[in-house]
Amino acid sequence: MSAFGAIRTPRNIVFGAGQRSSLPNYAKHAGKRALIVTDERLAADRVFLEMVDGVRAAGVEVKVFSGVIAELPVECIAAGVNVGKAFGADSVIGIGGGSCIDAAKVIALLLAHGGKASDYYGEFKVPGPTLPLISIPTTSGTGSEVTPVAVLTDPDRAVKIGIASPHLISETAICDPELTYSCPPSLTAVSGADALTHAIEAFTTARREAGPTLVHDHVFLGKNAFSDHYALLAIKHIGASLHAAYTNGSDYAARESLMFGAMTAGLAFGTAGTAAAHAVQYPVGAMTHTPHGTGVALMMPYVMQLNRDWCAPEIVEIGNALGVTNLGGSTADAADATIDAIADLFASVGIPATLADLGIVRDELSTVVEQALGSVRLVKNNPRPLDVPTMNLLVDASFTGDRSALSAPKNERKAS
Ligand SMILES: NC(=O)c1ccc[n+]([C@@H]2O[C@H](COP(=O)([O-])OP(=O)(O)OC[C@H]3O[C@@H](n4cnc5c(N)ncnc54)[C@H](O)[C@@H]3O)[C@@H](O)[C@H]2O)c1
Ligand SMILES: [Fe+2]
């Protein structure tokens, strides 16, 4: 098969301890009046205030909007747009976790094109470039600083909803691991686990026929030569650092490696896409009010087991990147050893084991199945086709904690 590669990426990506000092110059080139989008916690932080001063010292007028709320309820977007309009913003800088960066993306979109967030839900609805956007993450997790998607909570929708468009990609992403030193262990675990699921789902997602319009037909293109490269790089870095950064937040080498992994995972899934673990988390997160990273990481070993016979060689490559040592025996055995290692890693950073642990009750499982299958953008990416019985199997196993029922019967296996 001939190689196909595509990558959707910011114009500038800067990575390294202390690299937030590159912000003023990028801000100066992005515009003259910058709206800085963040949350209340960060707006009072000394390092944040120094960054704002640095932008001002470069001759850029600044207005700070600090009304972002975690998991991004849509009302806070409208408030940010009003502040940006009144200020006459010509550029946007998002500083914070994934919620702040997603807010900055959507505010930059609405300031450029008007309307409300719901006008752009779905894929390819953004008509053109947004205001120039600089994104600076303070968690090692979502990769939102490099991805073409923003995820919102809308009270009119049962589950979280996305706006996906190449126009949403930041012009510049600045990843400074020093900004993550203040993350408490639980946030390090949950956001880092989200990043690892991005890399695993990107690496195992379905590959599409590379026809002449593939890159224009889908925002998320499926597995390809570039996304594979970034996914394996991310798995290697996150696998080596997640537990260390969780147990010792002053392990700066681990902090750096984790952030590098989260950003490269963003490059991988921002082009390839994610799949079933993310599809199931959307309803589960809405029903239990648990963080995105907790839900996707909990689901990941079950999803890998469900998909094993559709992508066993890829799962073994993931095991190699993670440094799993017992990869002998058949491909299926090595894939199982990798899935066990992922489950152990997530358990070691406090990710719960079952949907029941998150507070889901049996009566809610059919709603989870129905709403998960409604995430067509994610479901179509899964390597094993997902119909109602297969999704039932997945959700039921992740409720009871029994992964053994998930591998396909031998006669239905695609690969072994
Ligand atoms: N756009 C994408 O590509 C993408 C991908 C995955 C997830 N998401 C979305 O991102 C959001 C999750 O983002 P997140 O996991 O980064 O968390 P978050 O942005 O929701 O932040 C969670 C909490 O951590 C705090 N926080 C952030 N940085 C901190 C730091 N350095 N020190 C101490 N506290 C800090 C925040 O103030 C907030 O209270 C969800 O809404 C999810 O749906 C987006
Ligand atoms: Fe995610």
Coordinates of C-alpha atoms and ligand atoms in Angstrom, one line a residue:
M1 CA 0.0 0.0 0.0
S2 CA 1.4 3.4 -0.9
A3 CA 1.9 5.9 2.0
F4 CA -0.6 8.6 2.7
G5 CA 0.1 11.4 5.2
A6 CA -1.7 14.6 6.2
I7 CA -1.2 16.8 9.2
R8 CA -3.4 19.7 10.4
T9 CA -1.2 21.9 12.5
P10 CA -0.6 25.5 13.8
R11 CA 1.8 27.7 11.8
N12 CA 4.1 27.9 14.9
I13 CA 4.6 25.4 17.7
V14 CA 7.1 26.3 20.4
F15 CA 7.9 23.9 23.1
G16 CA 10.2 24.2 26.2
A17 CA 10.6 25.3 29.8
G18 CA 10.4 29.1 29.9
Q19 CA 9.2 29.5 26.3
R20 CA 6.2 31.5 27.5
S21 CA 8.7 34.4 27.1
S22 CA 8.2 34.0 23.3
L23 CA 4.6 35.2 23.7
P24 CA 5.1 39.0 23.4
N25 CA 6.6 38.9 20.0
Y26 CA 4.0 36.5 18.6
A27 CA 1.3 38.7 20.2
K28 CA 2.7 41.8 18.4
H29 CA 2.6 40.1 15.1
A30 CA -1.0 38.7 15.7
G31 CA -2.5 42.1 16.3
K32 CA -2.7 45.4 18.3
R33 CA -5.6 44.6 20.7
A34 CA -5.5 41.2 22.3
L35 CA -8.3 39.6 24.2
I36 CA -6.7 37.2 26.7
V37 CA -9.1 34.3 27.6
T38 CA -8.6 32.5 30.9
D39 CA -10.4 31.5 34.1
E40 CA -10.6 33.1 37.6
R41 CA -7.9 30.9 39.1
L42 CA -5.3 31.7 36.5
A43 CA -6.2 35.4 36.3
A44 CA -4.9 35.9 39.9
D45 CA -1.7 33.9 39.3
R46 CA 1.7 35.8 39.4
V47 CA 3.1 34.0 36.3
F48 CA -0.1 34.8 34.4
L49 CA 0.2 38.5 35.3
E50 CA 3.8 38.6 34.2
M51 CA 2.7 37.2 30.8
V52 CA 0.1 39.9 30.5
D53 CA 2.7 42.6 31.4
G54 CA 5.0 41.1 28.8
V55 CA 2.4 41.5 26.0
R56 CA 1.6 45.0 27.1
A57 CA 5.3 45.9 27.1
A58 CA 5.5 44.8 23.5
G59 CA 3.0 47.6 22.7
V60 CA -0.2 45.4 22.5
E61 CA -3.3 46.7 24.2
V62 CA -4.7 43.9 26.4
K63 CA -8.1 43.0 27.9
V64 CA -8.4 40.0 30.1
F65 CA -11.6 37.9 30.1
S66 CA -11.4 35.5 33.1
G67 CA -14.9 34.1 32.9
V68 CA -14.2 30.6 31.5
I69 CA -15.8 27.7 33.5
A70 CA -14.4 24.2 33.4
E71 CA -16.0 21.9 30.8
L72 CA -17.1 25.1 29.0
P73 CA -20.8 25.9 29.4
V74 CA -21.8 27.8 26.3
E75 CA -23.0 30.9 28.3
C76 CA -19.4 31.8 29.2
I77 CA -18.5 31.9 25.5
A78 CA -21.2 34.6 24.9
A79 CA -19.8 36.6 27.9
G80 CA -16.3 36.5 26.4
V81 CA -17.5 37.5 23.0
N82 CA -19.3 40.6 24.5
V83 CA -16.1 41.6 26.3
G84 CA -14.0 41.1 23.1
K85 CA -16.5 43.1 21.0
A86 CA -16.6 46.0 23.5
F87 CA -12.8 46.1 23.5
G88 CA -12.5 45.9 19.7
A89 CA -10.2 42.9 19.9
D90 CA -8.2 42.0 16.8
S91 CA -6.5 38.9 18.2
V92 CA -7.1 36.3 21.0
I93 CA -4.7 34.6 23.4
G94 CA -6.0 31.6 25.3
I95 CA -4.1 30.6 28.4
G96 CA -5.2 27.8 30.7
G97 CA -6.5 24.2 30.5
G98 CA -8.4 22.7 27.6
S99 CA -11.5 24.6 28.7
C100 CA -9.8 28.0 28.4
I101 CA -8.2 27.2 25.1
D102 CA -11.4 25.8 23.6
A103 CA -13.2 29.0 24.8
A104 CA -10.5 31.1 23.2
K105 CA -11.0 29.2 19.9
V106 CA -14.8 29.7 19.8
I107 CA -14.5 33.4 20.9
A108 CA -12.0 34.0 18.1
L109 CA -14.4 32.4 15.7
L110 CA -17.5 34.4 16.8
L111 CA -15.6 37.7 16.9
A112 CA -14.6 37.1 13.3
H113 CA -17.8 35.7 11.9
G114 CA -20.6 36.6 14.3
G115 CA -23.6 34.5 15.3
K116 CA -23.6 32.1 18.2
A117 CA -21.6 28.9 19.0
S118 CA -24.5 26.6 17.9
D119 CA -24.3 28.0 14.4
Y120 CA -21.0 26.2 13.9
Y121 CA -21.7 22.8 15.7
G122 CA -20.4 19.9 13.5
E123 CA -17.7 19.7 10.9
F124 CA -16.6 22.3 8.3
K125 CA -19.2 24.9 9.4
V126 CA -16.6 27.7 10.0
P127 CA -16.6 29.8 6.8
G128 CA -13.0 31.2 7.1
P129 CA -10.1 32.2 9.3
T130 CA -10.9 33.2 12.9
L131 CA -9.1 36.1 14.6
P132 CA -5.5 35.2 15.0
L133 CA -5.2 32.9 18.0
I134 CA -2.3 32.1 20.3
S135 CA -2.8 29.2 22.7
I136 CA -0.8 28.5 25.8
P137 CA -1.8 25.3 27.8
T138 CA -1.4 25.0 31.5
T139 CA -2.3 21.3 31.6
S140 CA -0.6 18.4 29.9
G141 CA -3.8 16.9 28.4
T142 CA -6.1 18.0 25.7
G143 CA -3.7 19.1 23.0
S144 CA -6.3 21.7 22.2
E145 CA -3.5 24.2 21.4
V146 CA -2.8 22.3 18.2
T147 CA -6.2 20.7 17.3
P148 CA -9.0 21.8 14.9
V149 CA -11.8 21.2 17.5
A150 CA -13.4 22.9 20.5
V151 CA -15.8 21.0 22.8
L152 CA -18.7 22.8 24.6
T153 CA -21.5 22.1 27.1
D154 CA -24.8 23.3 25.8
P155 CA -27.9 23.0 28.0
D156 CA -30.0 22.4 24.9
R157 CA -28.0 19.2 24.1
A158 CA -27.9 16.0 26.2
V159 CA -24.1 15.5 25.6
K160 CA -21.1 17.8 24.9
I161 CA -20.9 19.1 21.4
G162 CA -18.0 19.9 19.1
I163 CA -17.1 22.5 16.5
A164 CA -14.5 21.0 14.2
S165 CA -12.8 22.9 11.4
P166 CA -9.2 23.4 10.3
H167 CA -9.9 27.2 10.7
L168 CA -10.1 26.7 14.5
I169 CA -6.4 25.7 14.7
S170 CA -4.4 28.2 16.6
E171 CA -1.9 30.3 14.6
T172 CA 0.7 29.7 17.4
A173 CA 0.9 27.2 20.2
I174 CA 3.3 27.8 23.0
C175 CA 3.8 24.9 25.3
D176 CA 5.8 25.7 28.4
P177 CA 6.0 22.8 30.9
E178 CA 6.7 25.2 33.8
L179 CA 3.0 26.3 33.5
T180 CA 2.0 22.8 34.5
Y181 CA 4.1 22.6 37.8
S182 CA 1.1 23.8 39.8
C183 CA -1.3 21.0 38.6
P184 CA -2.3 18.9 41.6
P185 CA -1.9 15.1 41.2
S186 CA -5.5 14.4 40.3
L187 CA -5.5 17.0 37.5
T188 CA -2.1 15.7 36.3
A189 CA -3.6 12.2 36.2
V190 CA -6.9 13.0 34.5
S191 CA -5.5 15.3 31.8
G192 CA -2.4 13.1 31.2
A193 CA -4.7 10.0 30.8
D194 CA -6.8 12.0 28.3
A195 CA -3.7 12.6 26.3
L196 CA -2.7 9.0 26.3
T197 CA -6.2 8.0 25.1
H198 CA -5.8 10.6 22.3
A199 CA -2.6 8.9 21.1
I200 CA -4.0 5.4 21.4
E201 CA -7.2 6.2 19.6
A202 CA -5.4 8.1 16.9
F203 CA -3.0 5.2 16.3
T204 CA -5.8 2.5 16.2
T205 CA -8.4 4.5 14.4
A206 CA -9.8 3.3 11.1
R207 CA -7.7 4.0 8.0
R208 CA -9.7 5.6 5.1
E209 CA -9.2 5.2 1.4
A210 CA -6.9 8.0 0.4
G211 CA -9.1 9.4 -2.4
P212 CA -8.6 12.8 -4.0
T213 CA -11.0 14.6 -1.7
L214 CA -10.3 12.8 1.6
V215 CA -8.7 15.8 3.2
H216 CA -11.8 18.0 2.3
D217 CA -14.5 15.4 3.2
H218 CA -13.5 14.9 6.8
V219 CA -11.9 17.1 9.4
F220 CA -10.6 13.9 11.1
L221 CA -8.9 11.8 8.3
G222 CA -8.2 8.5 10.0
K223 CA -4.9 6.9 10.7
N224 CA -2.0 8.0 8.4
A225 CA 1.7 8.2 8.1
F226 CA 2.1 11.5 10.0
S227 CA -0.5 10.9 12.7
D228 CA 1.1 7.5 13.4
H229 CA 4.5 9.2 13.9
Y230 CA 3.1 11.7 16.4
A231 CA 0.9 9.1 18.2
L232 CA 3.9 6.7 18.9
L233 CA 6.0 9.6 20.0
A234 CA 3.2 10.7 22.4
I235 CA 2.7 7.1 23.7
K236 CA 6.5 6.8 24.4
H237 CA 6.6 10.1 26.3
I238 CA 3.4 9.8 28.2
G239 CA 4.0 6.1 29.1
A240 CA 7.4 7.1 30.6
S241 CA 6.2 10.2 32.5
L242 CA 2.5 10.0 33.6
H243 CA 3.0 8.0 36.8
A244 CA 6.2 9.9 37.8
A245 CA 4.5 13.3 37.2
Y246 CA 1.5 12.1 39.2
T247 CA 3.5 10.9 42.2
N248 CA 6.0 13.7 42.3
G249 CA 4.9 17.0 40.8
S250 CA 8.4 18.4 41.3
D251 CA 9.8 15.8 38.8
Y252 CA 10.4 18.4 36.2
A253 CA 11.8 16.0 33.6
A254 CA 8.5 14.0 33.9
R255 CA 6.5 17.2 33.6
E256 CA 8.3 18.1 30.5
S257 CA 8.0 14.7 28.9
L258 CA 4.3 14.6 29.8
M259 CA 3.6 17.9 28.1
F260 CA 5.6 16.9 25.0
G261 CA 3.5 13.8 24.9
A262 CA 0.2 15.7 25.3
M263 CA 1.1 18.1 22.5
T264 CA 2.2 15.4 20.1
A265 CA -0.9 13.4 21.0
G266 CA -2.9 16.5 19.9
L267 CA -1.1 16.5 16.6
A268 CA -2.0 12.8 16.1
F269 CA -5.7 12.9 17.0
G270 CA -6.2 16.4 15.6
T271 CA -5.7 14.9 12.2
A272 CA -6.6 11.2 12.7
G273 CA -9.5 11.6 15.1
T274 CA -10.6 9.7 18.2
A275 CA -13.2 7.0 18.5
A276 CA -15.2 4.8 20.9
A277 CA -13.6 5.8 24.2
H278 CA -14.5 9.4 23.5
A279 CA -18.0 8.6 22.1
V280 CA -18.9 6.8 25.3
Q281 CA -17.4 9.5 27.6
Y282 CA -19.7 12.2 26.2
P283 CA -22.9 10.8 27.7
V284 CA -21.1 9.4 30.7
G285 CA -19.6 12.8 31.5
A286 CA -22.9 14.5 31.1
M287 CA -24.7 12.0 33.4
T288 CA -22.1 11.8 36.1
H289 CA -20.4 15.3 35.9
T290 CA -17.0 13.6 36.0
P291 CA -14.0 15.0 34.1
H292 CA -13.5 14.2 30.4
G293 CA -10.1 12.5 31.1
T294 CA -11.5 10.2 33.7
G295 CA -14.2 8.9 31.5
V296 CA -12.1 8.4 28.3
A297 CA -9.2 6.7 30.3
L298 CA -11.6 4.4 32.1
M299 CA -13.1 3.3 28.7
M300 CA -9.7 2.9 27.0
P301 CA -8.8 -0.7 28.0
Y302 CA -12.3 -1.9 27.2
V303 CA -12.3 -0.2 23.8
M304 CA -8.9 -1.7 23.1
Q305 CA -10.1 -5.2 24.0
L306 CA -13.2 -4.7 21.9
N307 CA -11.1 -3.6 18.9
R308 CA -8.2 -6.1 19.5
D309 CA -8.9 -8.4 16.6
W310 CA -9.3 -5.4 14.2
C311 CA -5.9 -3.8 15.1
A312 CA -3.8 -6.3 17.1
P313 CA -0.5 -5.4 15.4
E314 CA -1.1 -1.7 16.1
I315 CA -1.8 -2.5 19.8
V316 CA 1.4 -4.5 20.0
E317 CA 3.3 -1.4 18.5
I318 CA 1.7 0.6 21.3
G319 CA 3.1 -1.9 23.8
N320 CA 6.5 -1.6 22.3
A321 CA 6.3 2.3 22.5
L322 CA 5.2 1.9 26.2
G323 CA 8.1 -0.4 26.9
V324 CA 5.9 -3.3 27.9
T325 CA 8.3 -6.2 28.5
N326 CA 6.1 -9.4 28.1
L327 CA 5.2 -9.1 24.5
G328 CA 6.1 -12.7 23.5
G329 CA 3.6 -15.3 22.2
S330 CA 1.0 -14.7 19.6
T331 CA 0.0 -11.2 18.4
A332 CA -3.2 -11.5 20.3
D333 CA -1.3 -12.5 23.5
A334 CA 1.0 -9.5 23.1
A335 CA -1.9 -7.2 22.4
D336 CA -3.6 -8.5 25.6
A337 CA -0.4 -7.8 27.6
T338 CA -0.4 -4.3 26.2
I339 CA -4.1 -3.7 27.2
D340 CA -3.3 -5.0 30.7
A341 CA -0.4 -2.6 30.9
I342 CA -2.6 0.4 29.9
A343 CA -5.2 -0.7 32.5
D344 CA -2.5 -0.9 35.2
L345 CA -1.0 2.5 34.3
F346 CA -4.4 4.2 34.5
A347 CA -5.2 2.4 37.8
S348 CA -1.8 3.5 39.2
V349 CA -2.8 7.2 38.7
G350 CA -6.2 6.7 40.3
I351 CA -8.5 6.3 37.3
P352 CA -11.6 4.3 38.4
A353 CA -12.1 0.9 36.8
T354 CA -15.8 0.8 35.9
L355 CA -18.7 3.0 34.8
A356 CA -20.4 1.9 38.1
D357 CA -17.5 3.5 40.0
L358 CA -18.4 6.8 38.2
G359 CA -22.0 6.5 39.5
I360 CA -23.7 5.1 36.4
V361 CA -26.5 2.7 37.3
R362 CA -27.7 -0.2 35.2
D363 CA -30.9 1.5 34.1
E364 CA -28.8 4.2 32.4
L365 CA -26.8 1.9 30.2
S366 CA -29.2 2.0 27.3
T367 CA -29.1 5.8 27.3
V368 CA -25.3 5.7 27.3
V369 CA -25.4 3.2 24.3
E370 CA -27.9 5.3 22.3
Q371 CA -26.1 8.7 22.9
A372 CA -22.6 7.2 22.3
L373 CA -23.8 5.9 18.9
G374 CA -25.1 9.4 18.2
S375 CA -21.5 10.7 18.1
V376 CA -21.3 9.8 14.4
R377 CA -18.0 11.7 14.0
L378 CA -16.3 9.4 16.6
V379 CA -18.2 6.2 15.9
K380 CA -17.2 6.1 12.2
N381 CA -13.5 6.2 13.3
N382 CA -13.6 3.0 15.3
P383 CA -11.7 0.2 13.8
R384 CA -14.3 -2.4 14.7
P385 CA -17.7 -1.3 13.3
L386 CA -20.0 -0.2 16.0
D387 CA -23.7 -1.2 15.8
V388 CA -26.2 -1.4 18.7
P389 CA -25.2 -5.0 19.9
T390 CA -21.5 -4.2 19.8
M391 CA -21.9 -0.9 21.7
N392 CA -24.1 -2.8 24.2
L393 CA -21.3 -5.3 24.7
L394 CA -18.8 -2.5 25.3
V395 CA -20.9 -0.5 27.7
D396 CA -22.0 -3.5 29.6
A397 CA -18.4 -4.8 30.1
S398 CA -17.2 -1.4 31.2
F399 CA -20.1 -1.3 33.7
T400 CA -19.3 -4.7 35.2
G401 CA -15.5 -4.5 34.8
D402 CA -15.3 -7.8 32.8
R403 CA -13.1 -7.4 29.7
S404 CA -13.1 -11.1 28.9
A405 CA -16.3 -10.9 26.9
L406 CA -15.1 -8.2 24.5
S407 CA -12.8 -10.0 22.0
A408 CA -14.6 -11.1 18.9
P409 CA -15.6 -14.7 18.5
K410 CA -12.9 -16.4 16.5
N411 CA -15.0 -16.7 13.3
E412 CA -15.7 -13.0 13.3
R413 CA -12.1 -11.8 13.7
K414 CA -10.6 -9.6 11.1
A415 CA -7.0 -10.2 12.3
S416 CA -5.3 -12.3 14.9
Ligands
LIG1 N1 -10.3 20.8 21.8 C1 -9.7 19.7 22.0 O1 -8.9 19.2 21.2 C2 -10.0 18.9 23.3 C3 -9.5 17.6 23.5 C4 -9.8 16.9 24.6 C5 -10.6 17.6 25.6 N2 -11.1 18.8 25.4 C6 -11.9 19.6 26.4 O2 -11.0 20.2 27.3 C7 -11.6 20.3 28.6 C8 -10.7 19.7 29.7 O3 -9.5 20.4 29.7 P1 -8.4 20.1 30.9 O4 -8.3 18.7 31.2 O5 -7.1 20.8 30.4 O6 -9.0 20.8 32.2 P2 -9.8 22.2 32.3 O7 -9.3 23.2 31.4 O8 -11.3 21.9 32.3 O9 -9.4 22.6 33.8 C9 -9.8 21.9 34.9 C10 -9.4 22.6 36.2 O10 -8.0 22.7 36.3 C11 -7.5 24.0 36.6 N3 -6.2 24.2 36.1 C12 -5.8 24.3 34.8 N4 -4.4 24.4 34.7 C13 -4.0 24.4 36.0 C14 -2.7 24.5 36.6 N5 -1.6 24.6 35.9 N6 -2.6 24.4 37.9 C15 -3.7 24.2 38.7 N7 -4.9 24.2 38.2 C16 -5.1 24.2 36.9 C17 -8.6 24.9 35.9 O11 -8.6 26.2 36.5 C18 -9.9 24.1 36.2 O12 -10.4 24.4 37.4 C19 -12.9 19.6 28.5 O13 -13.9 20.5 28.3 C20 -12.7 18.7 27.3 O14 -14.0 18.4 26.7 C21 -10.8 19.5 24.3
FE2 FE -10.0 13.8 25.0

